[in-house]
């Protein structure tokens, strides 16, 4: 890195006082995890918080989980790259969640079924084989999906604290944050996750509101709109305009952000399954339609502000060569645009609080994801395969061990994955490995009486073709399609497989089985 | 574009205040109920999952 670039990146208002604020916050989170360890005595308590979560706490924990630092970073990247056209993702997500709140689509029947995980429902409705296959695909897609969380989240911390030019900083922050999350998640399970989520919600929500207010005050509305208009043109406002996202991408958003994000994605659904009643689930989703809009829209807007600051504001002029791709390759990933902007925008103390808020966002997502995937492996893969069953203590111990193993994988993947897909695209494609099949299996299982086990298994296998959309796979096989085209085609294949195989190979009725 | 963003921001601010206030009550209720469950383990809402 050139000396000019290093100098530009090290300019931040982050001081020792901010470090103290961040350390104090992290200590409180870890202590909560240790404190609630006494409650995690059975699996319902460990992975479902005893199904005693009230509606408002449900809203808090839903946003705490779903607005992770990785969400903030990739949404800001979308705003930086595509301007206001990125808002379509937020609007589709909010509208989709509102529809689910009003209809109870998928989540209410799942809560009524009293299951702890989605594959557990597969067994209740279809067969044990469906549960194990569904569990394997869910865990594989989900763990792959969170592969970049640690790295991208840590990029925010080093960017905001002015350490981006230090080679040692990124891996050091990754290891430290990972260890802290692992401690309180393994100790307290879902109970500590939900309690820390509440604190994280409060810090994060007030934090992003303050940053947004300060960003608008600093840059002004008119310059933000004018900069996007001048430098991006119509593509900065219309997702279907030439040079913007395009029809395939928007179609994929209706599936991923509109339906999957709130009703199919296991970390969101696990919140619904932990609620005290179906009424509480509906109330949780009603308010979450706001938070599901905001979790994309505010970071996207901050990405637009970072773009305006770097490209058009005199104070950010020294950063322009680093983030501009004119005359060759961009010197610095545009993921760094938001943290560098925030590091310069916010005064000391406020910056410490916001960094704590972002770390809160980071931790609340990691803990939930660790717990979700590990509990699926324990409950839906290992336990059903074990002939003598697993004791409650054995399940909790196994879940804790898997949490640590997933943590090790995330560290490895963050350090060594070399794909150049943007982060949101990477997450959509990896998530699709699970959810493309799950869409057909859940909707078919809940709303179509003739859906059969053979149809469910065929749908899950067809959904797995989403892996062909991942950049290294596409390049290896020299496929002439984009990731979003593969994802949409894979959903269609999965639904078709469910319908065809259910009609061709229906389940035997109880009378037929007896004969 | 501006008004839409400001409306979303305002609704989110209201939601944040409400959730912070009522969520604190839910936290207390959750801890109380977990304490009661520890004293009386039979009252817990266990999973139906006895398959494995």
Coordinates of C-alpha atoms in Angstrom, one line a residue:
Chain A
X1 CA 0.0 0.0 0.0
X2 CA 1.3 3.4 -0.9
X3 CA 2.2 5.9 1.9
X4 CA -0.6 8.2 0.6
X5 CA -3.1 5.5 0.9
X6 CA -1.9 4.5 4.3
X7 CA -2.2 8.1 5.5
X8 CA -5.7 8.5 4.1
X9 CA -6.9 5.3 5.8
X10 CA -5.4 6.0 9.2
X11 CA -7.4 9.3 9.6
X12 CA -10.1 8.5 12.1
X13 CA -11.5 10.0 15.3
X14 CA -11.2 6.7 17.1
X15 CA -9.3 7.2 20.4
X16 CA -8.5 5.4 23.7
X17 CA -11.9 6.5 25.2
X18 CA -13.6 4.7 22.3
X19 CA -11.5 1.6 22.9
X20 CA -12.7 1.6 26.6
X21 CA -16.3 1.9 25.5
X22 CA -16.0 -1.0 23.1
X23 CA -14.1 -3.2 25.7
X24 CA -16.8 -2.5 28.4
X25 CA -19.6 -3.4 26.0
X26 CA -17.9 -6.7 25.0
X27 CA -17.3 -7.6 28.6
X28 CA -21.0 -7.2 29.5
X29 CA -22.1 -9.5 26.6
X30 CA -19.7 -12.2 27.7
X31 CA -20.8 -11.9 31.3
X32 CA -24.5 -12.3 30.3
X33 CA -23.6 -15.6 28.6
X34 CA -21.9 -16.9 31.6
X35 CA -24.7 -15.7 34.0
X36 CA -27.5 -17.5 32.1
X37 CA -25.6 -20.8 31.8
X38 CA -27.6 -22.2 34.7
X39 CA -30.9 -22.0 32.7
X40 CA -29.6 -24.1 29.8
X41 CA -30.5 -27.5 31.2
X42 CA -32.4 -29.1 28.4
X43 CA -32.5 -28.7 24.6
X44 CA -35.8 -26.7 24.5
X45 CA -34.2 -24.1 26.8
X46 CA -30.8 -24.3 25.1
X47 CA -31.9 -23.9 21.5
X48 CA -35.5 -22.5 21.9
X49 CA -35.2 -20.3 25.1
X50 CA -37.9 -22.5 26.6
X51 CA -40.5 -21.1 24.1
X52 CA -41.1 -18.2 26.5
X53 CA -40.1 -15.2 24.5
X54 CA -42.6 -12.3 24.5
X55 CA -43.6 -10.3 21.4
X56 CA -41.5 -7.2 22.0
X57 CA -38.4 -9.2 22.9
X58 CA -39.1 -11.2 19.8
X59 CA -39.0 -8.1 17.7
X60 CA -35.7 -7.0 19.3
X61 CA -34.0 -10.4 18.9
X62 CA -35.2 -10.6 15.2
X63 CA -33.6 -7.3 14.3
X64 CA -30.6 -8.1 16.5
X65 CA -30.0 -11.3 14.5
X66 CA -31.0 -10.2 11.0
X67 CA -29.2 -6.8 11.0
X68 CA -25.8 -8.1 11.4
X69 CA -22.6 -6.2 10.7
X70 CA -22.3 -8.3 7.5
X71 CA -25.7 -7.0 6.5
X72 CA -24.6 -3.4 7.3
X73 CA -21.5 -3.9 5.2
X74 CA -22.9 -5.6 2.1
X75 CA -26.0 -3.3 2.1
X76 CA -23.6 -0.3 2.3
X77 CA -21.6 -1.8 -0.6
X78 CA -24.9 -2.1 -2.6
X79 CA -25.7 1.6 -1.9
X80 CA -22.1 2.7 -2.7
X81 CA -22.2 0.7 -6.0
X82 CA -25.8 1.1 -7.2
X83 CA -27.1 4.2 -5.4
X84 CA -30.8 4.5 -4.5
X85 CA -31.7 1.7 -6.9
X86 CA -30.6 -0.6 -4.1
X87 CA -33.6 0.4 -2.1
X88 CA -35.7 -2.1 -4.0
X89 CA -34.2 -4.9 -1.9
X90 CA -35.3 -3.1 1.3
X91 CA -38.8 -2.5 0.1
X92 CA -39.3 -6.0 -1.2
X93 CA -38.1 -7.4 2.2
X94 CA -40.4 -5.1 4.2
X95 CA -43.4 -5.9 2.1
X96 CA -42.8 -9.6 2.2
X97 CA -42.5 -9.6 6.0
X98 CA -45.7 -7.6 6.3
X99 CA -47.6 -10.1 4.1
X100 CA -46.3 -13.0 6.3
X101 CA -47.5 -11.1 9.4
X102 CA -51.0 -10.6 8.0
X103 CA -51.4 -14.2 6.6
X104 CA -49.2 -16.2 9.0
X105 CA -47.8 -17.8 5.9
X106 CA -45.5 -20.8 6.8
X107 CA -44.3 -19.4 10.2
X108 CA -47.6 -19.8 12.1
X109 CA -48.2 -23.5 11.1
X110 CA -44.6 -24.2 12.0
X111 CA -45.0 -22.7 15.4
X112 CA -48.2 -24.6 15.9
X113 CA -46.3 -27.8 15.0
X114 CA -44.1 -27.2 18.1
X115 CA -40.9 -28.1 16.3
X116 CA -37.5 -26.7 17.3
X117 CA -36.0 -26.8 13.8
X118 CA -37.3 -26.8 10.2
X119 CA -35.9 -30.4 9.4
X120 CA -37.8 -31.6 12.5
X121 CA -41.0 -30.5 10.7
X122 CA -39.8 -32.4 7.6
X123 CA -39.9 -35.6 9.7
X124 CA -43.3 -34.9 11.2
X125 CA -44.8 -34.2 7.7
X126 CA -42.7 -36.5 5.5
X127 CA -40.1 -39.0 6.7
X128 CA -36.9 -39.3 8.7
X129 CA -34.9 -39.5 5.5
X130 CA -36.3 -36.2 4.4
X131 CA -35.3 -34.7 7.8
X132 CA -31.7 -36.0 7.6
X133 CA -31.2 -34.9 4.0
X134 CA -32.9 -31.5 4.7
X135 CA -30.6 -31.1 7.8
X136 CA -27.5 -31.9 5.8
X137 CA -28.4 -29.4 3.0
X138 CA -29.4 -26.8 5.6
X139 CA -26.2 -27.1 7.6
X140 CA -24.0 -27.2 4.4
X141 CA -25.6 -24.1 2.8
X142 CA -25.9 -22.2 6.1
X143 CA -22.4 -22.8 7.2
X144 CA -21.0 -21.9 3.7
X145 CA -23.3 -18.8 3.8
X146 CA -21.7 -17.4 7.0
X147 CA -18.2 -18.1 5.6
X148 CA -17.5 -14.4 4.9
X149 CA -19.3 -12.9 8.0
X150 CA -16.2 -12.8 10.2
X151 CA -13.9 -11.3 7.6
X152 CA -16.4 -8.6 6.4
X153 CA -17.4 -7.7 9.9
X154 CA -13.8 -7.4 11.0
X155 CA -13.1 -5.1 8.0
X156 CA -15.5 -2.6 9.5
X157 CA -13.7 -2.6 12.8
X158 CA -10.2 -2.1 11.2
X159 CA -11.6 0.5 8.8
X160 CA -13.3 2.6 11.5
X161 CA -10.4 2.4 13.9
X162 CA -7.9 3.4 11.2
X163 CA -6.0 0.1 11.1
X164 CA -6.8 -0.9 7.5
X165 CA -3.2 -0.4 6.4
X166 CA -1.8 -2.8 9.2
X167 CA -1.5 -6.3 7.8
X168 CA -1.8 -7.9 11.3
X169 CA -5.0 -6.0 12.3
X170 CA -7.6 -7.9 10.3
X171 CA -6.7 -11.5 11.4
X172 CA -6.2 -10.3 15.0
X173 CA -9.7 -8.7 15.1
X174 CA -11.2 -11.8 13.5
X175 CA -9.8 -14.1 16.2
X176 CA -10.7 -11.8 19.1
X177 CA -14.3 -11.3 18.1
X178 CA -14.7 -15.0 17.2
X179 CA -13.5 -16.1 20.6
X180 CA -15.8 -13.8 22.5
X181 CA -18.9 -14.9 20.6
X182 CA -18.0 -18.6 21.0
X183 CA -17.7 -18.1 24.8
X184 CA -21.2 -16.7 25.5
X185 CA -22.9 -18.8 22.8
X186 CA -21.5 -22.1 24.0
X187 CA -22.3 -21.3 27.6
X188 CA -25.9 -19.9 27.5
X189 CA -27.3 -21.1 24.1
X190 CA -30.5 -19.3 22.9
X191 CA -31.2 -17.7 26.3
X192 CA -27.9 -15.8 26.2
X193 CA -28.4 -15.1 22.5
X194 CA -31.8 -13.5 23.1
X195 CA -30.7 -11.5 26.1
X196 CA -27.6 -10.2 24.4
X197 CA -29.7 -9.6 21.3
X198 CA -32.0 -7.3 23.3
X199 CA -29.0 -5.1 24.4
X200 CA -27.6 -5.3 20.9
X201 CA -30.9 -4.1 19.5
X202 CA -31.0 -1.1 21.8
X203 CA -27.4 -0.1 21.1
X204 CA -27.6 -0.8 17.4
X205 CA -31.0 0.9 16.7
X206 CA -30.2 4.1 18.5
X207 CA -26.7 3.9 16.9
X208 CA -27.8 3.7 13.3
X209 CA -30.4 6.5 13.8
X210 CA -27.7 8.8 15.2
X211 CA -25.2 8.0 12.4
X212 CA -27.9 8.6 9.7
X213 CA -28.8 11.9 11.3
X214 CA -25.2 13.0 11.5
X215 CA -24.5 11.9 7.9
X216 CA -27.4 13.9 6.5
X217 CA -26.4 16.9 8.6
X218 CA -22.8 16.7 7.3
X219 CA -23.5 16.2 3.6
X220 CA -27.0 17.6 3.1
X221 CA -29.9 16.0 1.2
X222 CA -29.5 17.9 -2.1
X223 CA -25.7 17.0 -2.6
X224 CA -26.5 13.4 -1.9
X225 CA -29.2 13.2 -4.6
X226 CA -27.2 15.4 -7.0
X227 CA -24.0 13.3 -6.7
X228 CA -25.9 10.0 -7.4
X229 CA -27.8 11.7 -10.3
X230 CA -24.6 13.0 -11.9
X231 CA -22.3 10.0 -11.4
X232 CA -24.8 7.1 -11.8
X233 CA -27.6 8.6 -13.9
X234 CA -30.9 6.7 -14.1
X235 CA -29.2 3.5 -13.0
X236 CA -28.7 5.1 -9.6
X237 CA -32.5 5.3 -9.0
X238 CA -34.1 2.6 -11.2
X239 CA -33.1 -1.0 -10.6
X240 CA -34.4 -2.0 -14.1
X241 CA -32.5 0.8 -15.9
X242 CA -29.6 -0.1 -18.2
X243 CA -26.4 -0.5 -16.1
X244 CA -28.4 -1.3 -12.9
X245 CA -29.5 -4.6 -11.4
X246 CA -31.8 -5.9 -14.2
X247 CA -34.9 -8.1 -14.2
X248 CA -33.2 -11.4 -13.2
X249 CA -31.7 -9.8 -10.1
X250 CA -35.0 -8.2 -9.1
X251 CA -36.8 -11.5 -9.6
X252 CA -34.3 -13.2 -7.3
X253 CA -34.9 -10.5 -4.7
X254 CA -38.6 -11.3 -4.6
X255 CA -37.5 -14.9 -3.6
X256 CA -34.5 -14.2 -1.3
X257 CA -35.4 -10.9 0.4
X258 CA -39.2 -11.1 0.0
X259 CA -40.0 -14.6 1.0
X260 CA -36.9 -16.5 2.2
X261 CA -35.4 -13.8 4.5
X262 CA -38.4 -13.8 6.9
X263 CA -40.3 -17.1 6.4
X264 CA -37.8 -19.7 5.2
X265 CA -34.4 -18.7 6.6
X266 CA -33.8 -20.8 9.7
X267 CA -32.3 -18.1 11.9
X268 CA -35.4 -15.9 11.4
X269 CA -37.8 -18.9 11.7
X270 CA -36.1 -20.0 14.9
X271 CA -37.2 -16.7 16.5
X272 CA -40.8 -17.5 15.5
X273 CA -40.4 -21.0 17.0
X274 CA -39.2 -19.6 20.3
X275 CA -42.2 -17.3 20.7
X276 CA -44.7 -17.9 23.5
X277 CA -47.8 -18.1 21.1
X278 CA -48.9 -17.8 17.5
X279 CA -50.4 -14.3 18.3
X280 CA -46.9 -13.3 19.5
X281 CA -45.4 -14.6 16.2
X282 CA -47.8 -12.4 14.1
X283 CA -47.1 -9.3 16.3
X284 CA -43.4 -10.0 16.0
X285 CA -43.6 -10.2 12.2
X286 CA -45.8 -7.1 11.9
X287 CA -43.2 -4.9 13.6
X288 CA -40.4 -6.8 12.0
X289 CA -41.7 -5.7 8.6
X290 CA -40.3 -2.2 9.6
X291 CA -37.0 -3.6 10.8
X292 CA -36.6 -5.9 7.8
X293 CA -37.0 -2.7 5.6
X294 CA -34.6 -0.7 7.8
X295 CA -31.9 -3.4 8.1
X296 CA -31.2 -2.9 4.3
X297 CA -32.3 0.6 3.7
X298 CA -30.3 2.5 6.4
X299 CA -27.0 0.8 5.6
X300 CA -27.7 1.3 1.9
X301 CA -28.3 4.9 2.5
X302 CA -25.1 5.2 4.5
X303 CA -23.2 3.5 1.6
X304 CA -24.7 6.3 -0.6
X305 CA -23.5 8.9 1.9
X306 CA -20.0 7.3 1.8
X307 CA -20.1 7.5 -2.0
X308 CA -21.1 11.2 -1.9
X309 CA -18.4 12.0 0.7
X310 CA -15.6 10.2 -1.2
X311 CA -16.6 11.3 -4.7
X312 CA -17.9 14.8 -4.3
X313 CA -17.0 16.2 -0.9
X314 CA -13.7 18.2 -0.6
X315 CA -12.9 16.5 2.8
X316 CA -13.0 13.1 1.2
X317 CA -10.9 14.0 -1.8
X318 CA -7.8 12.1 -0.6
X319 CA -9.9 8.9 -0.6
X320 CA -11.2 9.3 -4.2
X321 CA -8.2 7.7 -5.9
X322 CA -8.5 4.6 -3.6
X323 CA -12.1 3.9 -4.4
X324 CA -12.2 5.1 -8.0
X325 CA -11.8 2.5 -10.7
X326 CA -11.0 5.1 -13.4
X327 CA -7.9 4.1 -15.4
X328 CA -7.5 0.6 -14.0
X329 CA -8.4 -1.6 -11.0
X330 CA -9.8 -0.1 -7.8
X331 CA -7.0 0.2 -5.2
X332 CA -9.2 -0.7 -2.2
X333 CA -12.4 -2.8 -1.8
X334 CA -15.5 -0.6 -1.6
X335 CA -16.4 -2.5 1.5
X336 CA -14.0 -0.2 3.3
X337 CA -15.9 2.9 2.1
X338 CA -18.5 2.9 5.0
X339 CA -16.1 2.3 7.9
X340 CA -13.6 4.9 6.6
X341 CA -16.5 7.4 6.2
X342 CA -17.9 6.7 9.6
X343 CA -14.4 6.9 11.2
X344 CA -14.1 10.5 9.9
X345 CA -17.7 11.6 10.3
X346 CA -18.3 10.8 14.0
X347 CA -16.7 12.5 16.9
X348 CA -14.8 10.6 19.6
X349 CA -17.1 8.8 22.2
X350 CA -20.0 8.7 19.6
X351 CA -17.6 6.7 17.4
X352 CA -16.9 4.4 20.3
X353 CA -20.6 3.9 20.8
X354 CA -21.2 3.3 17.2
X355 CA -18.3 0.8 16.9
X356 CA -19.8 -1.0 19.9
X357 CA -23.2 -1.0 18.1
X358 CA -21.6 -2.5 15.0
X359 CA -19.8 -5.1 17.1
X360 CA -23.2 -5.7 18.7
X361 CA -24.6 -6.3 15.2
X362 CA -21.7 -8.6 14.4
X363 CA -22.0 -10.7 17.6
X364 CA -25.8 -11.0 17.5
X365 CA -25.7 -12.5 14.0
X366 CA -22.8 -14.8 14.7
X367 CA -24.2 -16.2 17.9
X368 CA -27.6 -17.0 16.3
X369 CA -26.1 -18.6 13.2
X370 CA -23.6 -20.7 15.2
X371 CA -26.5 -21.9 17.4
X372 CA -28.9 -22.5 14.5
X373 CA -26.5 -24.6 12.4
X374 CA -25.1 -26.6 15.3
X375 CA -28.5 -27.4 16.7
X376 CA -29.6 -28.6 13.2
X377 CA -26.6 -30.9 13.0
X378 CA -27.3 -32.3 16.5
X379 CA -31.1 -32.6 16.3
X380 CA -31.6 -33.4 12.7
X381 CA -28.5 -35.3 11.5
X382 CA -26.6 -36.9 14.4
X383 CA -29.5 -37.8 16.8
X384 CA -31.8 -39.4 14.1
X385 CA -28.9 -41.5 12.9
X386 CA -27.9 -42.7 16.3
X387 CA -29.7 -45.9 17.1
X388 CA -29.7 -45.6 20.9
X389 CA -30.7 -41.9 20.8
X390 CA -28.9 -39.1 22.5
X391 CA -29.4 -37.8 26.1
X392 CA -30.3 -34.2 26.8
X393 CA -26.8 -33.6 28.2
X394 CA -25.2 -35.4 25.3
X395 CA -27.1 -33.2 22.8
X396 CA -26.1 -30.0 24.6
X397 CA -22.5 -31.1 24.8
X398 CA -22.5 -32.0 21.1
X399 CA -24.1 -28.7 20.1
X400 CA -21.5 -26.8 22.0
X401 CA -18.7 -28.8 20.3
X402 CA -20.1 -28.1 16.9
X403 CA -20.4 -24.4 17.6
X404 CA -16.7 -24.3 18.2
X405 CA -15.9 -26.4 15.1
X406 CA -18.1 -24.0 12.9
X407 CA -16.1 -21.1 14.5
X408 CA -12.9 -22.7 13.4
X409 CA -14.3 -23.1 9.8
X410 CA -15.5 -19.5 9.6
X411 CA -12.0 -18.3 10.6
X412 CA -10.4 -20.5 8.0
X413 CA -12.8 -19.5 5.2
X414 CA -12.5 -15.8 6.0
X415 CA -8.8 -16.0 5.7
X416 CA -8.6 -18.1 2.5
X417 CA -11.7 -17.8 0.3
X418 CA -10.7 -15.9 -2.9
X419 CA -14.1 -15.5 -4.8
X420 CA -14.7 -12.0 -6.1
X421 CA -18.6 -12.1 -6.1
X422 CA -20.0 -9.1 -4.2
X423 CA -20.9 -10.2 -0.6
X424 CA -24.6 -10.0 -1.1
X425 CA -24.4 -12.2 -4.2
X426 CA -22.2 -14.7 -2.4
X427 CA -24.7 -15.0 0.4
X428 CA -27.7 -15.3 -1.9
X429 CA -26.1 -18.1 -3.8
X430 CA -24.9 -20.1 -0.8
X431 CA -28.1 -19.6 1.0
X432 CA -30.0 -20.8 -2.0
X433 CA -28.4 -24.3 -1.6
X434 CA -30.7 -24.7 1.3
X435 CA -33.6 -22.5 0.7
X436 CA -34.4 -23.3 -2.9
X437 CA -35.4 -26.8 -1.9
X438 CA -36.9 -25.7 1.4
X439 CA -39.3 -23.3 -0.4
X440 CA -41.0 -26.2 -2.2
X441 CA -40.8 -28.6 0.8
X442 CA -42.3 -26.2 3.3
X443 CA -45.0 -24.7 1.1
X444 CA -45.8 -28.2 -0.3
X445 CA -45.8 -29.8 3.1
X446 CA -48.0 -27.2 4.8
X447 CA -50.4 -26.3 2.1
X448 CA -50.6 -29.3 -0.3
X449 CA -52.1 -32.5 1.0
X450 CA -50.7 -34.6 -1.9
X451 CA -47.1 -33.6 -1.3
X452 CA -45.1 -36.8 -0.7
X453 CA -41.8 -37.8 0.8
X454 CA -40.4 -38.7 -2.7
X455 CA -41.5 -35.2 -3.9
X456 CA -39.8 -33.6 -0.8
X457 CA -36.5 -35.4 -1.4
X458 CA -36.5 -34.7 -5.1
X459 CA -37.2 -31.0 -4.4
X460 CA -34.3 -30.8 -1.9
X461 CA -31.9 -32.4 -4.4
X462 CA -33.1 -30.1 -7.2
X463 CA -32.6 -27.1 -4.9
X464 CA -29.0 -28.1 -4.3
X465 CA -28.2 -27.2 -8.0
X466 CA -28.0 -23.6 -6.7
X467 CA -24.4 -24.3 -5.9
X468 CA -23.7 -24.0 -9.6
X469 CA -24.3 -20.3 -9.2
X470 CA -21.2 -19.8 -7.0
X471 CA -18.5 -18.0 -8.8
X472 CA -15.6 -20.5 -8.4
X473 CA -18.0 -23.3 -9.5
X474 CA -19.3 -21.4 -12.5
X475 CA -15.8 -20.6 -13.6
X476 CA -14.6 -24.2 -13.1
X477 CA -17.5 -25.6 -15.2
X478 CA -17.4 -22.6 -17.6
X479 CA -21.2 -22.1 -17.3
X480 CA -22.6 -19.3 -19.5
X481 CA -25.0 -18.1 -16.8
X482 CA -25.0 -15.5 -14.0
X483 CA -25.5 -16.4 -10.3
X484 CA -29.0 -14.9 -10.2
X485 CA -30.1 -16.8 -13.4
X486 CA -28.9 -20.1 -11.8
X487 CA -30.7 -19.3 -8.5
X488 CA -34.1 -18.5 -10.2
X489 CA -33.9 -21.6 -12.4
X490 CA -33.0 -23.7 -9.4
X491 CA -36.1 -22.6 -7.5
X492 CA -38.3 -23.4 -10.5
X493 CA -36.6 -26.9 -10.8
X494 CA -37.2 -27.6 -7.1
X495 CA -40.9 -26.7 -7.3
X496 CA -41.3 -28.8 -10.5
X497 CA -39.6 -31.7 -8.8
X498 CA -41.9 -31.5 -5.8
X499 CA -45.0 -31.5 -8.0
X500 CA -43.9 -34.2 -10.4
X501 CA -42.5 -36.7 -7.9
X502 CA -45.4 -36.2 -5.5
X503 CA -47.9 -37.1 -8.2
X504 CA -45.8 -40.0 -9.6
X505 CA -44.8 -41.4 -6.2
X506 CA -47.5 -40.6 -3.5
X507 CA -47.0 -41.6 0.1
X508 CA -48.9 -44.7 1.2
X509 CA -52.0 -44.1 3.3
X510 CA -52.1 -45.7 6.8
X511 CA -54.5 -48.4 5.5
X512 CA -52.2 -49.3 2.6
X513 CA -49.2 -49.4 4.9
X514 CA -51.0 -51.9 7.2
X515 CA -51.8 -54.1 4.2
Chain B
X1 CA -37.2 9.3 -2.6
X2 CA -36.5 11.7 0.3
X3 CA -40.0 11.5 1.9
X4 CA -40.1 7.7 1.6
X5 CA -36.8 7.4 3.4
X6 CA -37.8 9.9 6.1
X7 CA -41.1 8.1 6.7
X8 CA -39.3 4.7 7.1
X9 CA -36.8 6.4 9.5
X10 CA -39.6 7.9 11.6
X11 CA -41.5 4.7 11.9
X12 CA -38.2 2.9 12.8
X13 CA -37.5 5.5 15.5
X14 CA -40.9 4.9 17.1
X15 CA -40.5 1.2 16.9
X16 CA -37.1 1.4 18.6
X17 CA -38.5 3.3 21.5
X18 CA -41.5 1.0 21.9
X19 CA -39.4 -2.2 21.6
X20 CA -36.8 -0.9 24.1
X21 CA -39.5 -0.1 26.7
X22 CA -41.7 -3.2 26.3
X23 CA -38.7 -5.5 25.5
X24 CA -37.3 -4.8 29.0
X25 CA -40.6 -6.1 30.5
X26 CA -40.4 -9.2 28.3
X27 CA -36.8 -9.8 29.5
X28 CA -37.8 -9.7 33.1
X29 CA -40.8 -12.0 32.4
X30 CA -38.5 -14.5 30.6
X31 CA -36.0 -14.6 33.4
X32 CA -38.8 -15.0 36.0
X33 CA -40.4 -17.8 34.1
X34 CA -37.0 -19.5 33.6
X35 CA -36.4 -19.2 37.4
X36 CA -39.8 -20.8 38.1
X37 CA -39.1 -23.6 35.6
X38 CA -35.9 -24.3 37.5
X39 CA -37.8 -24.7 40.7
X40 CA -40.5 -26.7 39.0
X41 CA -39.0 -28.6 36.0
X42 CA -42.4 -30.4 35.1
X43 CA -43.9 -27.0 33.9
X44 CA -41.5 -26.6 31.0
X45 CA -42.8 -26.5 27.4
X46 CA -40.6 -29.4 26.1
X47 CA -40.2 -30.3 22.5
X48 CA -42.4 -33.1 21.0
X49 CA -39.3 -34.4 19.3
X50 CA -38.9 -37.9 20.8
X51 CA -37.9 -39.4 17.5
X52 CA -34.2 -39.7 18.3

